[in-house]
Coordinates of N, CA and C and ligand atoms in Angstrom, one line a residue:
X18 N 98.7 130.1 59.0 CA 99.1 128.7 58.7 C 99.6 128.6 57.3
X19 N 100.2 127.7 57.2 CA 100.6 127.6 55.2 C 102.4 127.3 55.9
X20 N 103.0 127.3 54.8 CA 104.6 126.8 54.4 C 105.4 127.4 55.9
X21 N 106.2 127.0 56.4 CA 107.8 127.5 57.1 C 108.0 128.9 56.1
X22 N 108.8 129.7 56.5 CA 109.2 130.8 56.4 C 111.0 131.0 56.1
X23 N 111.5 130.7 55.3 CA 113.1 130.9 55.0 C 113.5 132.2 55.5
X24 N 113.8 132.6 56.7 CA 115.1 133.4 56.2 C 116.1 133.2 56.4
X25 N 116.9 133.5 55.2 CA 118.2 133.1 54.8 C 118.7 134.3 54.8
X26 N 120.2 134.0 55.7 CA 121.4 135.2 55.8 C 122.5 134.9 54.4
X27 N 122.3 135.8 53.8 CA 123.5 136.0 52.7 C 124.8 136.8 53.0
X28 N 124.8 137.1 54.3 CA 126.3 137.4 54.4 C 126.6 138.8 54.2
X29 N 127.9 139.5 54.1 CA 127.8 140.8 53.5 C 127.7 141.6 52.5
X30 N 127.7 140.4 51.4 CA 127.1 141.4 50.1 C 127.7 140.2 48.5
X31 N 129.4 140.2 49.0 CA 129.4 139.0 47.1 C 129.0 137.8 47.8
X32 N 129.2 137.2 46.7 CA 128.6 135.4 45.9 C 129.6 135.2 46.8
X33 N 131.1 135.9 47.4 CA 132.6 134.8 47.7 C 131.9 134.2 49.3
X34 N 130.7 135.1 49.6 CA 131.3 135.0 51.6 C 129.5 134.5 51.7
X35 N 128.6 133.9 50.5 CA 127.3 133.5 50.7 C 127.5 132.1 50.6
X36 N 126.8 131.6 52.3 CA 127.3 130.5 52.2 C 126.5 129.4 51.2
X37 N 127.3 127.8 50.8 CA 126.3 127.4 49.8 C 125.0 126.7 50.7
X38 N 124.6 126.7 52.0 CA 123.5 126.1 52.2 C 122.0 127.1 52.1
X39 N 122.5 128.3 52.0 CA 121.8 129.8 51.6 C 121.3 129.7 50.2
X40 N 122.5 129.4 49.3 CA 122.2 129.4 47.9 C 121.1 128.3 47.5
X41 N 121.4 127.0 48.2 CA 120.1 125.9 48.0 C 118.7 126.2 48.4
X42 N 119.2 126.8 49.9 CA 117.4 127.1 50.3 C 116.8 128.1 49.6
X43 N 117.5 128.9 49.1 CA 116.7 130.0 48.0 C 116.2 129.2 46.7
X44 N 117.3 128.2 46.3 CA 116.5 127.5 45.4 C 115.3 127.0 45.3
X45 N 115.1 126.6 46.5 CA 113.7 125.8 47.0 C 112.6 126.7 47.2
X46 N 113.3 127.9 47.2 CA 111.5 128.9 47.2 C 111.4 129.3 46.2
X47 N 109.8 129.5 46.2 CA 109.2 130.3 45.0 C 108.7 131.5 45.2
X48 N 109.0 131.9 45.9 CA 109.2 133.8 46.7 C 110.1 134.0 47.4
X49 N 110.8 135.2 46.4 CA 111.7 135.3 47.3 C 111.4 137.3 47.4
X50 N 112.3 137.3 48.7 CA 111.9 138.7 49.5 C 113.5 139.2 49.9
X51 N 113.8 140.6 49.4 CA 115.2 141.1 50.2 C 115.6 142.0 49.6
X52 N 116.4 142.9 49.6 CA 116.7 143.6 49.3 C 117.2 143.7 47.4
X53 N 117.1 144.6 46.7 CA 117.7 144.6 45.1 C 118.7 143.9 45.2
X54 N 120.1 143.9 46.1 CA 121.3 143.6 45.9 C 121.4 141.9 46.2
X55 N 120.3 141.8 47.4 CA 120.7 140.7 47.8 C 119.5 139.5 46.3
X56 N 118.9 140.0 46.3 CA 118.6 139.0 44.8 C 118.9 139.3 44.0
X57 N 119.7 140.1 43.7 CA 120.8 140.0 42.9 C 122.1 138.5 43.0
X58 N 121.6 138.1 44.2 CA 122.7 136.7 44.2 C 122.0 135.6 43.9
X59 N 120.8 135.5 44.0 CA 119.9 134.4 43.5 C 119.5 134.1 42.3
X60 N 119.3 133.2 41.6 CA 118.6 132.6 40.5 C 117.2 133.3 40.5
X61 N 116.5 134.1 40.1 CA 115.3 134.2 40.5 C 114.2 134.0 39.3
X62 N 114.8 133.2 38.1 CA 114.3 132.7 37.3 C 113.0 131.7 38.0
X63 N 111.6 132.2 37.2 CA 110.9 131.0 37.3 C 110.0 131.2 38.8
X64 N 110.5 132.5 39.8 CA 110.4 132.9 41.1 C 109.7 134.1 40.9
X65 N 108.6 134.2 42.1 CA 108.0 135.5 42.4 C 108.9 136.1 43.2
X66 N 109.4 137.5 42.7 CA 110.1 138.2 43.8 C 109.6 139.6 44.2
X67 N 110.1 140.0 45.6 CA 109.5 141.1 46.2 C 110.8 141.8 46.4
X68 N 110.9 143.4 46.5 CA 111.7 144.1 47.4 C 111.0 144.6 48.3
X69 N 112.6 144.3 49.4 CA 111.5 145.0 51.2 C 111.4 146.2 50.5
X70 N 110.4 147.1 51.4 CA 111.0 148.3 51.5 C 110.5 148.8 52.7
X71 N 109.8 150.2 53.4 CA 110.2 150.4 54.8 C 108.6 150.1 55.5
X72 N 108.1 149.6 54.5 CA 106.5 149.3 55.2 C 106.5 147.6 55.6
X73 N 107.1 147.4 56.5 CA 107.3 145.9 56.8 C 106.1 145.0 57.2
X74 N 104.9 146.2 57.7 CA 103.8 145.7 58.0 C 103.3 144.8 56.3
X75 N 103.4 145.6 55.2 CA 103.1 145.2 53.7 C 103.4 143.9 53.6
X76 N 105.1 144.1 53.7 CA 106.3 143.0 53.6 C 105.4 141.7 54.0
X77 N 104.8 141.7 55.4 CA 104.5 140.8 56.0 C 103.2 140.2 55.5
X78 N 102.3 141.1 55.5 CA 100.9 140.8 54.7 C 101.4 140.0 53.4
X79 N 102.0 140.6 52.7 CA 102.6 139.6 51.1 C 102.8 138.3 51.5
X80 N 103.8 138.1 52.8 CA 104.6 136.4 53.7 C 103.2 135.9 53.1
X81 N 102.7 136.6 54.3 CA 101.3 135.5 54.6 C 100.3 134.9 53.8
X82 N 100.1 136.0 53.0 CA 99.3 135.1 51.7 C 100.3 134.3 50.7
X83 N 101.7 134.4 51.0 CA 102.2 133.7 49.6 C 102.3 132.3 51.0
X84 N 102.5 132.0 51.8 CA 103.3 131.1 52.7 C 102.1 130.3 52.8
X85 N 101.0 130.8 52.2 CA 99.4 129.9 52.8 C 99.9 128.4 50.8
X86 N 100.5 129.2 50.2 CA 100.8 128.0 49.0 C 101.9 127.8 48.5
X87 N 102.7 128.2 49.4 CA 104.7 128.5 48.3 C 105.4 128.5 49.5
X88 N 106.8 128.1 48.8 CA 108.1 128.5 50.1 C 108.5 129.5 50.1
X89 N 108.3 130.1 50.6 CA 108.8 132.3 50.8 C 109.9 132.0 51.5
X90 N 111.1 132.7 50.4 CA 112.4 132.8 51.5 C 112.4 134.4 51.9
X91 N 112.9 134.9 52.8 CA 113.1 136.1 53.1 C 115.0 136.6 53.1
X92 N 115.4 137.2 52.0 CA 116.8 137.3 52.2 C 117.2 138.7 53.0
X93 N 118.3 138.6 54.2 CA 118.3 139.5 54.9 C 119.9 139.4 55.3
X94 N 120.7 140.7 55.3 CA 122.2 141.1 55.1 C 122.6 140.7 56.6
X95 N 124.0 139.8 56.2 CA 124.9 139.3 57.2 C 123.6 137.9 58.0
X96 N 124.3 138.0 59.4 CA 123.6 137.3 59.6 C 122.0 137.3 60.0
X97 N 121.3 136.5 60.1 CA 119.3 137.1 60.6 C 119.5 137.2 61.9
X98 N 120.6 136.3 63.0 CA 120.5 136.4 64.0 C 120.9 137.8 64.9
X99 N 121.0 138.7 63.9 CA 121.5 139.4 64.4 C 121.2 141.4 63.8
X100 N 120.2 142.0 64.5 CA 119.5 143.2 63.8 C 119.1 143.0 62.4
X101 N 118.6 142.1 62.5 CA 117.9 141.9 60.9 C 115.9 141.8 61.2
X102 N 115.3 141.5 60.2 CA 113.9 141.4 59.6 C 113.7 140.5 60.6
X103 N 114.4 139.7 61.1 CA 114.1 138.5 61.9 C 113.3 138.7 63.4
X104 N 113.7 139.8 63.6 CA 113.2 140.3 65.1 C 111.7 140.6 64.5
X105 N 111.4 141.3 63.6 CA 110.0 141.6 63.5 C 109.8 140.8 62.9
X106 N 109.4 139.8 62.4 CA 109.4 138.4 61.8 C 108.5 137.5 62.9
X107 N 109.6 137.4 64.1 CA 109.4 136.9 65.1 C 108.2 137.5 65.7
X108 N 108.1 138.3 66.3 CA 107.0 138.7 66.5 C 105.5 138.6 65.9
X109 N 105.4 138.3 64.7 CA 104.0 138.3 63.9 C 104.2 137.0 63.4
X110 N 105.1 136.0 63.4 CA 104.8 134.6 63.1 C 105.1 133.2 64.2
X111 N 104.8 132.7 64.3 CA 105.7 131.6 65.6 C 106.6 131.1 65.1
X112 N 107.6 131.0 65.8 CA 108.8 130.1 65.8 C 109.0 128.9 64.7
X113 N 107.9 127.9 65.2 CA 107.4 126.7 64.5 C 107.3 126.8 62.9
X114 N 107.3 128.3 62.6 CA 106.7 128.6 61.2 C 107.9 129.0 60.2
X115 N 109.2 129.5 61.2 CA 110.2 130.0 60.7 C 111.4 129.1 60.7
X116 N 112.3 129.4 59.4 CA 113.9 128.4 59.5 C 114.7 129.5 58.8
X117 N 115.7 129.4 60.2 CA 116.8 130.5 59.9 C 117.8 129.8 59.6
X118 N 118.2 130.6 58.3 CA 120.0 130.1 57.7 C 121.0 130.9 57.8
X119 N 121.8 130.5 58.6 CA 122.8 131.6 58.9 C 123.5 132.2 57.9
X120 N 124.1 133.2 57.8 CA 125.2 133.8 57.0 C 126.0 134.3 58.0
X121 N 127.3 135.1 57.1 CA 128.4 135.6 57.7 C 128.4 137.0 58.2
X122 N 128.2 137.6 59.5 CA 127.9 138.6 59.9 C 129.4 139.4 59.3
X123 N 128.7 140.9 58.9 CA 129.7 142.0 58.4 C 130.4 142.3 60.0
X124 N 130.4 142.2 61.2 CA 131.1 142.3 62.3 C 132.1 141.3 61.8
X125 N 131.8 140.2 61.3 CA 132.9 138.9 61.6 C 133.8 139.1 60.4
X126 N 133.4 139.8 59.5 CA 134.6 140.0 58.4 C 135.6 141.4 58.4
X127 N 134.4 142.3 59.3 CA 135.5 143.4 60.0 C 136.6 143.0 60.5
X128 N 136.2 142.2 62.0 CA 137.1 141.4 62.7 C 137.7 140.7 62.5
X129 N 137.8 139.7 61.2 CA 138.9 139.2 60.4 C 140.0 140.1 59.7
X130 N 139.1 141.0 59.3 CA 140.2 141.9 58.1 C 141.4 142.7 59.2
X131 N 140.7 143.3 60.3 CA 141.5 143.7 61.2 C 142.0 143.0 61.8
X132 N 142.6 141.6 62.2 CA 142.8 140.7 62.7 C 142.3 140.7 64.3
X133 N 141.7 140.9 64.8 CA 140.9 141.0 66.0 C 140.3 139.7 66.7
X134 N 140.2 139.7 67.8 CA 139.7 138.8 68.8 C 138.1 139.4 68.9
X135 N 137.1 138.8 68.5 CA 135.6 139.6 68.9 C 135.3 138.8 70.4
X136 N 135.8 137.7 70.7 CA 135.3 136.8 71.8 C 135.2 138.0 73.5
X137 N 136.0 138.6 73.6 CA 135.8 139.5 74.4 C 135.3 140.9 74.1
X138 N 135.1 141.2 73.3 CA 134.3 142.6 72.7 C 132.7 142.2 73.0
X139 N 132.4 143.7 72.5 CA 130.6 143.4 72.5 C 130.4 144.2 71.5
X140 N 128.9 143.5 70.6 CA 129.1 143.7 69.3 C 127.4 144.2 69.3
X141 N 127.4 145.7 68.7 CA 126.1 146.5 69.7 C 125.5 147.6 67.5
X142 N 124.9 147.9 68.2 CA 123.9 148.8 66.7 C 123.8 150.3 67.5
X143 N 124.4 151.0 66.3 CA 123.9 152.3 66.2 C 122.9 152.3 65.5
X144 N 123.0 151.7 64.2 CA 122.2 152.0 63.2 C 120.8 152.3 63.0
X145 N 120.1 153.5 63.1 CA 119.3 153.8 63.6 C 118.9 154.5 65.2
X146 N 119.6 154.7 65.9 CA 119.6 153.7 67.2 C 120.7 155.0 67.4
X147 N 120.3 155.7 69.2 CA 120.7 157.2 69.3 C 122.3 156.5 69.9
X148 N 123.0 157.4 69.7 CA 125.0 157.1 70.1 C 124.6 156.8 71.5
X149 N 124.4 157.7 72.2 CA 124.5 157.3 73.5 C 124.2 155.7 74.1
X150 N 123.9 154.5 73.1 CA 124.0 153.7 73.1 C 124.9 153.2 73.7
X151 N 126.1 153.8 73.2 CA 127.9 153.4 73.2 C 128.5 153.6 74.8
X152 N 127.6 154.3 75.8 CA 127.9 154.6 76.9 C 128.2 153.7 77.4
X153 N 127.3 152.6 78.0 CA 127.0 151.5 78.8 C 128.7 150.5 78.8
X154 N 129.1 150.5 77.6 CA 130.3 149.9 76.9 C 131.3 150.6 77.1
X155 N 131.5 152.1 77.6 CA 132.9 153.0 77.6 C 133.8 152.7 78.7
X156 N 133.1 152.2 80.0 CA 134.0 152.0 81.0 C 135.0 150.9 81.2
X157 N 134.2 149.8 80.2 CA 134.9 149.2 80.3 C 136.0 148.7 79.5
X158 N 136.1 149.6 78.4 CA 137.5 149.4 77.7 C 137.8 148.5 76.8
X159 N 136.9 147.7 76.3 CA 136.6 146.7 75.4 C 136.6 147.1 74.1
X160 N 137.1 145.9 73.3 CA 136.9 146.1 71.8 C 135.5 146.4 71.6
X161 N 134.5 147.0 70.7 CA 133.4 147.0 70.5 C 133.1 147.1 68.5
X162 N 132.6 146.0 68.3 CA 132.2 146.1 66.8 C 130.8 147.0 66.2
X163 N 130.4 147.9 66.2 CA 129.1 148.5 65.9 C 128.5 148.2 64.2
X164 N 127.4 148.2 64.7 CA 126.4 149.1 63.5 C 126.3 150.4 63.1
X165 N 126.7 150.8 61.9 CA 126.0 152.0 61.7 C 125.2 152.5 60.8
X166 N 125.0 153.8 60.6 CA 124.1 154.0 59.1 C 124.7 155.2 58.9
X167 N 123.7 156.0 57.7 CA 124.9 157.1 57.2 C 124.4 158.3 57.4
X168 N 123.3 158.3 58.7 CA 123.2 159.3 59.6 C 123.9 159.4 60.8
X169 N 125.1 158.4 60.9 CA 125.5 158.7 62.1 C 126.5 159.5 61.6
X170 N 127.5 160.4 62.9 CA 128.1 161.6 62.8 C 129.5 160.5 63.1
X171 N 131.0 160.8 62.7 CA 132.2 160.4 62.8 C 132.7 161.2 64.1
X172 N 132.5 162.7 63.5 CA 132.5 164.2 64.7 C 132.0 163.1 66.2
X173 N 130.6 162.9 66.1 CA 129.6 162.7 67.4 C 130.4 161.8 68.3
X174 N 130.8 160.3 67.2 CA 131.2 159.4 67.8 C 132.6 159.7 68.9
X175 N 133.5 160.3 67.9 CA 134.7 161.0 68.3 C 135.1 161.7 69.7
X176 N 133.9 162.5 70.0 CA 134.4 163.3 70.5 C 133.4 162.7 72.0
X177 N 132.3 161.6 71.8 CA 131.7 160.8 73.2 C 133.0 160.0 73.9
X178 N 133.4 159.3 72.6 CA 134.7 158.4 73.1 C 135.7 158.8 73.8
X179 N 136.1 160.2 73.4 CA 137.1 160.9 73.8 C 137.2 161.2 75.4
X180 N 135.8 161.0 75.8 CA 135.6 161.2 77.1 C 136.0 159.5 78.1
X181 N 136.4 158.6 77.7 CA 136.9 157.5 78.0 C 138.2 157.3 77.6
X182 N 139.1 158.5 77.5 CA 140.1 157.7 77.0 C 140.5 158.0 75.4
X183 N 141.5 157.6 75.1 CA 142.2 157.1 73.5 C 141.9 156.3 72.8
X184 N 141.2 156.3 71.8 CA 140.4 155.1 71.2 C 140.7 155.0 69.8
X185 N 141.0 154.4 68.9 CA 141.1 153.8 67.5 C 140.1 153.2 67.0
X186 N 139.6 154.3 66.3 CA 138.1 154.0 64.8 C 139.4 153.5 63.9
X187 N 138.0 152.0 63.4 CA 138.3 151.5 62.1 C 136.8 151.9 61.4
X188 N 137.1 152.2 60.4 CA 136.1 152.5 59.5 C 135.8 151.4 58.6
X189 N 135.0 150.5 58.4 CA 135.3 149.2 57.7 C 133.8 149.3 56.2
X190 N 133.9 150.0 55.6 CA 133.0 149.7 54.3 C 132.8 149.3 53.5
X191 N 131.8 148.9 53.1 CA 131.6 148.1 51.6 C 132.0 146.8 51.7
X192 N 132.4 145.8 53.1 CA 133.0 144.6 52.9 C 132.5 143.8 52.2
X193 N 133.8 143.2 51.5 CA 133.7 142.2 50.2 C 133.0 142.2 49.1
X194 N 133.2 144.1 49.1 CA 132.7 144.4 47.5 C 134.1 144.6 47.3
X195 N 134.0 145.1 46.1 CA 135.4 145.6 45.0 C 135.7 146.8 45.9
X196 N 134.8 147.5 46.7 CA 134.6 149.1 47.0 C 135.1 149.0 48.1
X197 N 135.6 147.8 48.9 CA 136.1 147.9 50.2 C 136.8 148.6 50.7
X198 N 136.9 149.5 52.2 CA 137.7 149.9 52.3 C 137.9 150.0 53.7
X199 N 139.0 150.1 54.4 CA 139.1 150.7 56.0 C 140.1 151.1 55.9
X200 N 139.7 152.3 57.0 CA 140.2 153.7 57.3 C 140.2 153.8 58.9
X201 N 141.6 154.0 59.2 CA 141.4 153.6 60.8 C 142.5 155.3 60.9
X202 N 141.8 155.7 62.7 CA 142.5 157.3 62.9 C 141.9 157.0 64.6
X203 N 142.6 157.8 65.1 CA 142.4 157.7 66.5 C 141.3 158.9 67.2
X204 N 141.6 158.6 68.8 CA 140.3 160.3 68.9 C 141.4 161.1 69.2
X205 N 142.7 161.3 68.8 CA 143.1 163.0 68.8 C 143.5 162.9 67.2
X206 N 142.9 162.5 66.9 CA 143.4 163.1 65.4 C 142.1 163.6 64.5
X207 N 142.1 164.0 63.2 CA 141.6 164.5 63.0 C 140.3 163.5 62.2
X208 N 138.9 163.7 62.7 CA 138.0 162.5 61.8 C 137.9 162.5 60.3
X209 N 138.2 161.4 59.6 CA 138.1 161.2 58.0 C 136.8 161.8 57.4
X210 N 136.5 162.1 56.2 CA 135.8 162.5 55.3 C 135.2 161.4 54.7
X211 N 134.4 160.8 55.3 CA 133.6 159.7 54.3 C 132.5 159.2 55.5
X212 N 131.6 158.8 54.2 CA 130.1 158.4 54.6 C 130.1 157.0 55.0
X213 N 129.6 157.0 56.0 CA 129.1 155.8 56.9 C 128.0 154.8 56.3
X214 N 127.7 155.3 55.2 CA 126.7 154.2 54.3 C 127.2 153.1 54.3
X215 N 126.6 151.9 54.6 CA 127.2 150.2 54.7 C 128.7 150.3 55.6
X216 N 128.8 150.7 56.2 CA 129.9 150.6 57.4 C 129.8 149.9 57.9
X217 N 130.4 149.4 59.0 CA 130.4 149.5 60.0 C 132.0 150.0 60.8
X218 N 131.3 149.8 62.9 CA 132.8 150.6 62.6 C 133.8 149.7 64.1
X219 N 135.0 149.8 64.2 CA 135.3 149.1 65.0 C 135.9 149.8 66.0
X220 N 135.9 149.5 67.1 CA 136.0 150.2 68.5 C 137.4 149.7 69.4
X221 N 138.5 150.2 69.3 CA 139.5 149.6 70.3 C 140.0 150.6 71.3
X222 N 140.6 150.4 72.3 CA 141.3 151.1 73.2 C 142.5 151.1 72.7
X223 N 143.0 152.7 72.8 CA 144.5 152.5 72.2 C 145.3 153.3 73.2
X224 N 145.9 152.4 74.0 CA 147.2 152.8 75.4 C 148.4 152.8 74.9
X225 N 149.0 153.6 73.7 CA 150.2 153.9 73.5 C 149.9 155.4 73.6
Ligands
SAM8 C1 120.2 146.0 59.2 S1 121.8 145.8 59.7 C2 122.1 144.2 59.3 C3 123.3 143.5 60.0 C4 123.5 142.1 59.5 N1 122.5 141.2 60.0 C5 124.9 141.5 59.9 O1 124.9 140.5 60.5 O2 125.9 142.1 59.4 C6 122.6 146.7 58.4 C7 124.0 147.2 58.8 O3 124.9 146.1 58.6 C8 126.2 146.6 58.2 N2 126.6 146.0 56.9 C9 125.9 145.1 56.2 N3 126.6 144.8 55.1 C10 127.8 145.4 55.2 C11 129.0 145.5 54.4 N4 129.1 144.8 53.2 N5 130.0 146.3 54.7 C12 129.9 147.0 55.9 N6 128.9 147.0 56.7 C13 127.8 146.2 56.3 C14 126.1 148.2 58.2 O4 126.4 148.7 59.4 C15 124.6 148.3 57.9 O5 124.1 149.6 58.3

């Protein structure tokens, strides 16, 4: 029992793409929780702050004793509704207790930058999370926006796809840092030289 629970989506990373109803409700807590980078966007003057890190069970014990007398925001990349803190969140607090602020999913600024339709695509996580994932999705020839991390293989992805057909990787990293970059190559060509750290990657059928 004790305060609501903030988590607030900040989007994919600058001040340009965090929306301002994010920026307020951080104002309004006096704990805040998320990653270095992402309180890095916050005021955190005058604020107790925490970094996650991979013991979430911790993370959560901290919530609950600060939430019994303060507003605890939880800051979490792109949007919460979507492979974020929020799924385990959910599970160890009720609904009633939690208020989610949306941000701008890094799928949605992929799909902008490449000018793309997501409305018929399916938008799925490697990240962490074994390739064979990507199966279920091959037959049917769809755009697909992924998750990844910087254990996945470019090789691995390449050469599953290849078994459906001609497909076009976008490589899309670092969006809406200064570091941005995409790198797009098909599966008969040869796969690029770079780490999948903060990627993500984009998935098209290509029938030329
Ligand atoms: C834990 S998931 C969070 C996804 C987030 N909730 C969203 O809506 O984008 C972390 C993954 O998001 C992607 N990601 C987050 N920020 C990114 C950025 N600025 N550029 C590229 N990919 C990003 C990467 O695939 C990273 O491995």
């Amino acid at each position: 029992m004790g305060n609501k629970v903030k988590v607030i989506g900040i989007g994919p990373g600058s001040a340009e793409y965090l929306l301002p109803k994010a920026l307020q409700e951080g104002e309004l807590c006096k704990v805040l929780i998320g990653s270095a980078r992402a309180l890095e966007l916050f005021n955190t003057k005058g604020k107790e702050t925490k970094i996650i890190d991979k013991n979430l069970m911790d993370v959560l014990e901290f919530i609950e004793e600060k939430r019994k007398t303060e507003v605890v925001g939880v800051l979490v990349s792109g949007d919460p509704g979507f492979y974020s803190m929020l799924a385990f969140l959910k599970k160890h607090i009720p609904s009633e207790d939690l208020e989610v602020i949306p941000g701008i999913s890094s799928l949605q600024i992929a799909f902008s930058r490449l000018k793309l339709i997501w409305q018929e695509g399916y938008l799925l996580s490697i990240h962490g999370r074994p390739l064979d994932n990507l199966i279920p999705y091959m037959e049917k020839r769809k755009v697909l926006g992924v998750l990844v991390d910087k254990n996945c293989s470019l090789e691995e992805i390449k050469l599953l796809l290849k078994k459906w057909g001609r497909w076009k990787i976008h490589i899309c990293g670092n969006l809406t840092y200064p570091e941005e970059f995409i790198i797009t190559f098909n599966t008969d060509e040869e796969v690029p030289t770079v780490s999948l750290d903060n990627c993500v990657v984009v998935i098209e059928p290509d029938e030329e």
